[in-house]
Amino acid sequence: MAKFRMHSAVVGLVLAVSPAAASPKVLATIAPIHSLLSSVMHDIAVPNLLLSSDVSPHSYSLKPSDARRLASAELIVAVGPTFEAFLEKPMAHLARNARIVMLTRDAQINLLVSSTDHHHNPGQTDDHAAINPHVWLDPRNAVAIVDHVAAVLGEIDPNNRQRYRLNATELISQLHELDRSLESAFTDVRNTPFMVSHDAYTYLVTRYRLNMVGAFHKKLEQAPGAKHLAKLRARIKRLGVRCIFREPQFSSRIVTASLKWAGVRSAVLDPLGIDIATGPGAYETLMRRLGAALTKCLTLR
Ligand SMILES: [Zn+2]
């Protein structure tokens, strides 16, 4: 009897530590979400990333290799139907066996509407079109995302449920710390007006009560015309805009060159983290770099 009990204890131990085979194949669409997932899945499995951060999800179209990765995923975590428009058609047949999480629909995120007429999915006319999809740019939303994906992972991989929850709890306390640190970093630049290239920063700006006065691309992939540029210049002057921020994923050189004529500084803000190594640390690095880029440009004299 004693011998039998020892035997089953050993079997149980082997099952508990035996890795890989059963761990779920998870795919995140963009790097910041992939980073949060990587932390939640730490020591269990490594999630796949669909899009590298040098491309804009707004203008992306799927490649055959993406289709293969979608087809083999068991869990796909996307921002939402108004963001990854390129997923709308293939999702139905490519991801037939996958559980799909749409964060703007499924996670407990406090959604905000777009402050400009920049629509991420031009064909869409229902209420979703107005939701600003860049939800990850507020650490409190990251907390909600982590909480949700940890629960979903625990459902599809119950053997590791506790581990997902432990990882999530640890990450959530880091996110609260990050949030506090950004809150204090922005103290001195809170009222300084700035303009961004596209309407990606509503969540960041709302969370930290920053003074963003507009986005200069009304429509992505479309350079503003002369009339719009003239309006922007007037607005920049009138409001005393200190800084205009371009993004590495879009070519805005002509725009920023034209607007610099008004004597305003320009710098880079990157909502995805083009040169940040993917993985658990990427999200925090992304947010700290955004904080540093904003405060640097807004405090320079
Ligand atoms: Zn965007």
GROMACS .gro file of C-alpha atoms and ligand atoms in nm:
model
  302
    1MET     CA    1   0.000   0.000   0.000
    2ALA     CA    2   0.274   0.238   0.102
    3LYS     CA    3   0.459   0.144  -0.211
    4PHE     CA    4   0.155   0.214  -0.428
    5ARG     CA    5   0.099   0.552  -0.267
    6MET     CA    6   0.457   0.653  -0.331
    7HIS     CA    7   0.425   0.543  -0.690
    8SER     CA    8   0.119   0.758  -0.755
    9ALA     CA    9   0.284   1.053  -0.584
   10VAL     CA   10   0.574   1.023  -0.827
   11VAL     CA   11   0.336   1.000  -1.122
   12GLY     CA   12   0.154   1.307  -0.997
   13LEU     CA   13   0.480   1.496  -0.966
   14VAL     CA   14   0.586   1.401  -1.317
   15LEU     CA   15   0.252   1.520  -1.456
   16ALA     CA   16   0.275   1.846  -1.266
   17VAL     CA   17   0.616   1.940  -1.404
   18SER     CA   18   0.593   1.781  -1.747
   19PRO     CA   19   0.593   2.077  -1.984
   20ALA     CA   20   0.512   2.172  -2.338
   21ALA     CA   21   0.310   1.894  -2.496
   22ALA     CA   22  -0.019   2.014  -2.355
   23SER     CA   23   0.053   2.384  -2.316
   24PRO     CA   24  -0.172   2.591  -2.540
   25LYS     CA   25  -0.066   2.754  -2.868
   26VAL     CA   26  -0.141   3.119  -2.813
   27LEU     CA   27  -0.120   3.399  -3.067
   28ALA     CA   28  -0.131   3.772  -2.994
   29THR     CA   29  -0.178   4.020  -3.278
   30ILE     CA   30   0.045   4.306  -3.156
   31ALA     CA   31   0.360   4.332  -2.946
   32PRO     CA   32   0.225   4.513  -2.636
   33ILE     CA   33  -0.050   4.253  -2.591
   34HIS     CA   34   0.199   3.976  -2.671
   35SER     CA   35   0.420   4.110  -2.393
   36LEU     CA   36   0.141   4.096  -2.133
   37LEU     CA   37   0.056   3.742  -2.244
   38SER     CA   38   0.422   3.640  -2.227
   39SER     CA   39   0.432   3.742  -1.862
   40VAL     CA   40   0.109   3.560  -1.777
   41MET     CA   41   0.239   3.246  -1.954
   42HIS     CA   42   0.587   3.270  -1.803
   43ASP     CA   43   0.738   2.926  -1.734
   44ILE     CA   44   0.452   2.754  -1.915
   45ALA     CA   45   0.473   2.844  -2.284
   46VAL     CA   46   0.578   3.127  -2.514
   47PRO     CA   47   0.303   3.296  -2.714
   48ASN     CA   48   0.338   3.379  -3.083
   49LEU     CA   49   0.326   3.730  -3.219
   50LEU     CA   50   0.142   3.797  -3.544
   51LEU     CA   51   0.261   4.147  -3.636
   52SER     CA   52   0.605   4.289  -3.582
   53SER     CA   53   0.602   4.643  -3.451
   54ASP     CA   54   0.745   4.805  -3.762
   55VAL     CA   55   0.415   4.772  -3.945
   56SER     CA   56   0.095   4.953  -3.869
   57PRO     CA   57  -0.195   4.721  -3.785
   58HIS     CA   58  -0.419   4.980  -3.952
   59SER     CA   59  -0.282   4.913  -4.298
   60TYR     CA   60  -0.174   4.552  -4.266
   61SER     CA   61  -0.277   4.266  -4.491
   62LEU     CA   62  -0.215   3.904  -4.401
   63LYS     CA   63   0.060   3.694  -4.556
   64PRO     CA   64   0.038   3.318  -4.618
   65SER     CA   65   0.266   3.254  -4.317
   66ASP     CA   66   0.025   3.452  -4.097
   67ALA     CA   67  -0.261   3.238  -4.219
   68ARG     CA   68  -0.074   2.926  -4.112
   69ARG     CA   69  -0.009   3.066  -3.768
   70LEU     CA   70  -0.371   3.167  -3.727
   71ALA     CA   71  -0.483   2.821  -3.831
   72SER     CA   72  -0.266   2.647  -3.572
   73ALA     CA   73  -0.349   2.874  -3.278
   74GLU     CA   74  -0.574   2.753  -2.998
   75LEU     CA   75  -0.616   3.098  -2.849
   76ILE     CA   76  -0.600   3.422  -3.045
   77VAL     CA   77  -0.588   3.748  -2.853
   78ALA     CA   78  -0.674   4.051  -3.063
   79VAL     CA   79  -0.752   4.410  -2.964
   80GLY     CA   80  -1.091   4.412  -3.132
   81PRO     CA   81  -1.297   4.420  -3.448
   82THR     CA   82  -1.228   4.786  -3.525
   83PHE     CA   83  -0.852   4.746  -3.492
   84GLU     CA   84  -0.736   4.433  -3.670
   85ALA     CA   85  -0.955   4.484  -3.975
   86PHE     CA   86  -0.726   4.245  -4.163
   87LEU     CA   87  -0.853   3.960  -3.945
   88GLU     CA   88  -1.219   4.002  -4.020
   89LYS     CA   89  -1.238   3.777  -4.325
   90PRO     CA   90  -0.976   3.510  -4.249
   91MET     CA   91  -1.081   3.465  -3.886
   92ALA     CA   92  -1.401   3.284  -3.977
   93HIS     CA   93  -1.233   2.997  -4.158
   94LEU     CA   94  -0.870   3.009  -4.043
   95ALA     CA   95  -0.933   3.010  -3.675
   96ARG     CA   96  -1.221   2.767  -3.665
   97ASN     CA   97  -1.071   2.571  -3.377
   98ALA     CA   98  -0.941   2.863  -3.179
   99ARG     CA   99  -1.086   3.052  -2.890
  100ILE     CA  100  -1.081   3.417  -2.987
  101VAL     CA  101  -1.050   3.698  -2.736
  102MET     CA  102  -1.139   4.046  -2.857
  103LEU     CA  103  -1.015   4.267  -2.577
  104THR     CA  104  -1.239   4.567  -2.647
  105ARG     CA  105  -1.536   4.333  -2.636
  106ASP     CA  106  -1.437   4.078  -2.372
  107ALA     CA  107  -1.208   4.239  -2.114
  108GLN     CA  108  -1.331   4.483  -1.850
  109ILE     CA  109  -1.181   4.785  -2.021
  110ASN     CA  110  -1.315   5.134  -1.979
  111LEU     CA  111  -1.357   5.215  -2.349
  112LEU     CA  112  -1.309   5.563  -2.488
  113VAL     CA  113  -1.423   5.703  -2.818
  114SER     CA  114  -1.194   5.844  -3.084
  115SER     CA  115  -1.142   6.217  -3.055
  116THR     CA  116  -1.084   6.265  -3.428
  117ASP     CA  117  -1.256   6.122  -3.731
  118HIS     CA  118  -0.979   5.869  -3.781
  119HIS     CA  119  -1.163   5.545  -3.839
  120HIS     CA  120  -0.973   5.223  -3.811
  121ASN     CA  121  -1.226   5.032  -4.012
  122PRO     CA  122  -1.373   5.262  -4.273
  123GLY     CA  123  -1.645   5.019  -4.380
  124GLN     CA  124  -1.791   5.005  -4.033
  125THR     CA  125  -2.071   5.240  -3.944
  126ASP     CA  126  -2.208   5.102  -3.617
  127ASP     CA  127  -2.110   5.219  -3.269
  128HIS     CA  128  -1.790   5.016  -3.270
  129ALA     CA  129  -1.638   5.246  -3.528
  130ALA     CA  130  -1.621   5.520  -3.267
  131ILE     CA  131  -1.436   5.316  -3.007
  132ASN     CA  132  -1.073   5.410  -2.986
  133PRO     CA  133  -0.893   5.074  -3.003
  134HIS     CA  134  -0.553   5.174  -2.860
  135VAL     CA  135  -0.659   5.047  -2.520
  136TRP     CA  136  -0.319   4.913  -2.411
  137LEU     CA  137  -0.180   5.264  -2.364
  138ASP     CA  138  -0.321   5.288  -2.011
  139PRO     CA  139  -0.166   5.057  -1.751
  140ARG     CA  140  -0.503   5.016  -1.582
  141ASN     CA  141  -0.639   4.869  -1.903
  142ALA     CA  142  -0.334   4.644  -1.911
  143VAL     CA  143  -0.442   4.520  -1.566
  144ALA     CA  144  -0.788   4.439  -1.703
  145ILE     CA  145  -0.633   4.263  -2.004
  146VAL     CA  146  -0.402   4.056  -1.784
  147ASP     CA  147  -0.688   3.963  -1.555
  148HIS     CA  148  -0.901   3.849  -1.848
  149VAL     CA  149  -0.637   3.652  -2.038
  150ALA     CA  150  -0.527   3.476  -1.718
  151ALA     CA  151  -0.885   3.359  -1.667
  152VAL     CA  152  -0.919   3.242  -2.028
  153LEU     CA  153  -0.584   3.062  -2.017
  154GLY     CA  154  -0.695   2.891  -1.697
  155GLU     CA  155  -1.006   2.767  -1.876
  156ILE     CA  156  -0.832   2.625  -2.180
  157ASP     CA  157  -0.536   2.490  -1.981
  158PRO     CA  158  -0.675   2.405  -1.635
  159ASN     CA  159  -0.360   2.217  -1.532
  160ASN     CA  160  -0.174   2.546  -1.522
  161ARG     CA  161  -0.456   2.762  -1.391
  162GLN     CA  162  -0.285   2.848  -1.064
  163ARG     CA  163   0.040   2.933  -1.236
  164TYR     CA  164  -0.136   3.173  -1.476
  165ARG     CA  165  -0.306   3.336  -1.179
  166LEU     CA  166   0.018   3.372  -0.984
  167ASN     CA  167   0.197   3.523  -1.285
  168ALA     CA  168  -0.097   3.758  -1.342
  169THR     CA  169  -0.098   3.873  -0.979
  170GLU     CA  170   0.273   3.948  -0.992
  171LEU     CA  171   0.239   4.135  -1.322
  172ILE     CA  172  -0.060   4.335  -1.198
  173SER     CA  173   0.138   4.467  -0.903
  174GLN     CA  174   0.416   4.571  -1.142
  175LEU     CA  175   0.158   4.746  -1.360
  176HIS     CA  176   0.024   4.941  -1.063
  177GLU     CA  177   0.378   5.047  -0.982
  178LEU     CA  178   0.434   5.152  -1.345
  179ASP     CA  179   0.110   5.351  -1.333
  180ARG     CA  180   0.216   5.537  -1.017
  181SER     CA  181   0.556   5.612  -1.162
  182LEU     CA  182   0.409   5.753  -1.487
  183GLU     CA  183   0.158   5.956  -1.288
  184SER     CA  184   0.439   6.136  -1.108
  185ALA     CA  185   0.662   6.162  -1.420
  186PHE     CA  186   0.396   6.369  -1.597
  187THR     CA  187   0.344   6.615  -1.312
  188ASP     CA  188   0.534   6.904  -1.469
  189VAL     CA  189   0.415   6.867  -1.828
  190ARG     CA  190   0.046   6.815  -1.765
  191ASN     CA  191  -0.064   7.147  -1.915
  192THR     CA  192   0.186   7.172  -2.198
  193PRO     CA  193   0.006   7.136  -2.533
  194PHE     CA  194   0.122   6.886  -2.793
  195MET     CA  195  -0.003   6.726  -3.111
  196VAL     CA  196   0.035   6.366  -3.228
  197SER     CA  197   0.036   6.204  -3.570
  198HIS     CA  198  -0.270   5.985  -3.525
  199ASP     CA  199  -0.531   5.936  -3.259
  200ALA     CA  200  -0.354   5.655  -3.074
  201TYR     CA  201  -0.299   5.824  -2.738
  202THR     CA  202  -0.645   5.896  -2.603
  203TYR     CA  203  -0.608   5.638  -2.325
  204LEU     CA  204  -0.267   5.763  -2.216
  205VAL     CA  205  -0.379   6.125  -2.233
  206THR     CA  206  -0.701   6.059  -2.042
  207ARG     CA  207  -0.531   5.851  -1.774
  208TYR     CA  208  -0.263   6.111  -1.699
  209ARG     CA  209  -0.470   6.420  -1.785
  210LEU     CA  210  -0.228   6.542  -2.052
  211ASN     CA  211  -0.291   6.833  -2.287
  212MET     CA  212  -0.308   6.673  -2.631
  213VAL     CA  213  -0.469   6.920  -2.869
  214GLY     CA  214  -0.511   6.706  -3.179
  215ALA     CA  215  -0.379   6.461  -3.434
  216PHE     CA  216  -0.249   6.576  -3.768
  217HIS     CA  217  -0.346   6.273  -3.975
  218LYS     CA  218  -0.721   6.289  -4.017
  219LYS     CA  219  -0.703   5.973  -4.219
  220LEU     CA  220  -0.416   5.732  -4.200
  221GLU     CA  221  -0.211   5.666  -4.513
  222GLN     CA  222  -0.329   5.997  -4.643
  223ALA     CA  223  -0.107   6.300  -4.615
  224PRO     CA  224  -0.296   6.609  -4.502
  225GLY     CA  225  -0.364   6.850  -4.785
  226ALA     CA  226  -0.249   7.211  -4.800
  227LYS     CA  227  -0.571   7.341  -4.649
  228HIS     CA  228  -0.555   7.107  -4.353
  229LEU     CA  229  -0.187   7.189  -4.299
  230ALA     CA  230  -0.266   7.559  -4.293
  231LYS     CA  231  -0.533   7.494  -4.032
  232LEU     CA  232  -0.290   7.288  -3.827
  233ARG     CA  233  -0.026   7.560  -3.838
  234ALA     CA  234  -0.278   7.815  -3.721
  235ARG     CA  235  -0.390   7.585  -3.442
  236ILE     CA  236  -0.032   7.514  -3.335
  237LYS     CA  237   0.035   7.887  -3.310
  238ARG     CA  238  -0.289   7.975  -3.140
  239LEU     CA  239  -0.259   7.706  -2.874
  240GLY     CA  240   0.114   7.740  -2.824
  241VAL     CA  241   0.178   7.375  -2.911
  242ARG     CA  242   0.519   7.284  -2.778
  243CYS     CA  243   0.576   6.956  -2.954
  244ILE     CA  244   0.446   6.750  -3.244
  245PHE     CA  245   0.503   6.377  -3.237
  246ARG     CA  246   0.544   6.155  -3.540
  247GLU     CA  247   0.541   5.774  -3.537
  248PRO     CA  248   0.794   5.531  -3.682
  249GLN     CA  249   0.517   5.321  -3.840
  250PHE     CA  250   0.400   5.607  -4.063
  251SER     CA  251   0.588   5.832  -4.294
  252SER     CA  252   0.501   6.179  -4.172
  253ARG     CA  253   0.822   6.354  -4.266
  254ILE     CA  254   0.654   6.597  -4.501
  255VAL     CA  255   0.391   6.681  -4.243
  256THR     CA  256   0.632   6.737  -3.958
  257ALA     CA  257   0.867   6.934  -4.184
  258SER     CA  258   0.580   7.154  -4.286
  259LEU     CA  259   0.458   7.201  -3.930
  260LYS     CA  260   0.804   7.266  -3.793
  261TRP     CA  261   0.790   7.580  -3.999
  262ALA     CA  262   0.568   7.708  -3.721
  263GLY     CA  263   0.863   7.683  -3.486
  264VAL     CA  264   0.745   7.382  -3.294
  265ARG     CA  265   0.969   7.092  -3.194
  266SER     CA  266   0.915   6.744  -3.327
  267ALA     CA  267   0.997   6.407  -3.174
  268VAL     CA  268   0.897   6.043  -3.204
  269LEU     CA  269   0.623   5.864  -3.012
  270ASP     CA  270   0.593   5.493  -3.080
  271PRO     CA  271   0.268   5.326  -2.966
  272LEU     CA  272   0.392   4.974  -3.051
  273GLY     CA  273   0.763   4.969  -2.966
  274ILE     CA  274   0.937   4.921  -3.298
  275ASP     CA  275   1.283   4.847  -3.154
  276ILE     CA  276   1.185   4.689  -2.825
  277ALA     CA  277   1.268   4.319  -2.786
  278THR     CA  278   0.944   4.123  -2.765
  279GLY     CA  279   0.857   3.935  -2.448
  280PRO     CA  280   0.763   3.993  -2.085
  281GLY     CA  281   0.950   4.322  -2.037
  282ALA     CA  282   0.834   4.487  -2.360
  283TYR     CA  283   0.513   4.641  -2.226
  284GLU     CA  284   0.677   4.825  -1.938
  285THR     CA  285   0.962   4.941  -2.163
  286LEU     CA  286   0.709   5.071  -2.416
  287MET     CA  287   0.518   5.271  -2.156
  288ARG     CA  288   0.829   5.411  -1.990
  289ARG     CA  289   0.967   5.518  -2.329
  290LEU     CA  290   0.641   5.692  -2.414
  291GLY     CA  291   0.658   5.871  -2.080
  292ALA     CA  292   1.021   5.968  -2.135
  293ALA     CA  293   0.965   6.088  -2.494
  294LEU     CA  294   0.670   6.303  -2.389
  295THR     CA  295   0.828   6.459  -2.084
  296LYS     CA  296   1.158   6.521  -2.263
  297CYS     CA  297   1.007   6.706  -2.559
  298LEU     CA  298   0.757   6.896  -2.345
  299THR     CA  299   1.011   7.018  -2.089
  300LEU     CA  300   1.291   7.124  -2.328
  301ARG     CA  301   1.332   7.497  -2.347
  302ZN      ZN  302  -0.391   5.366  -3.450
   0.00000   0.00000   0.00000
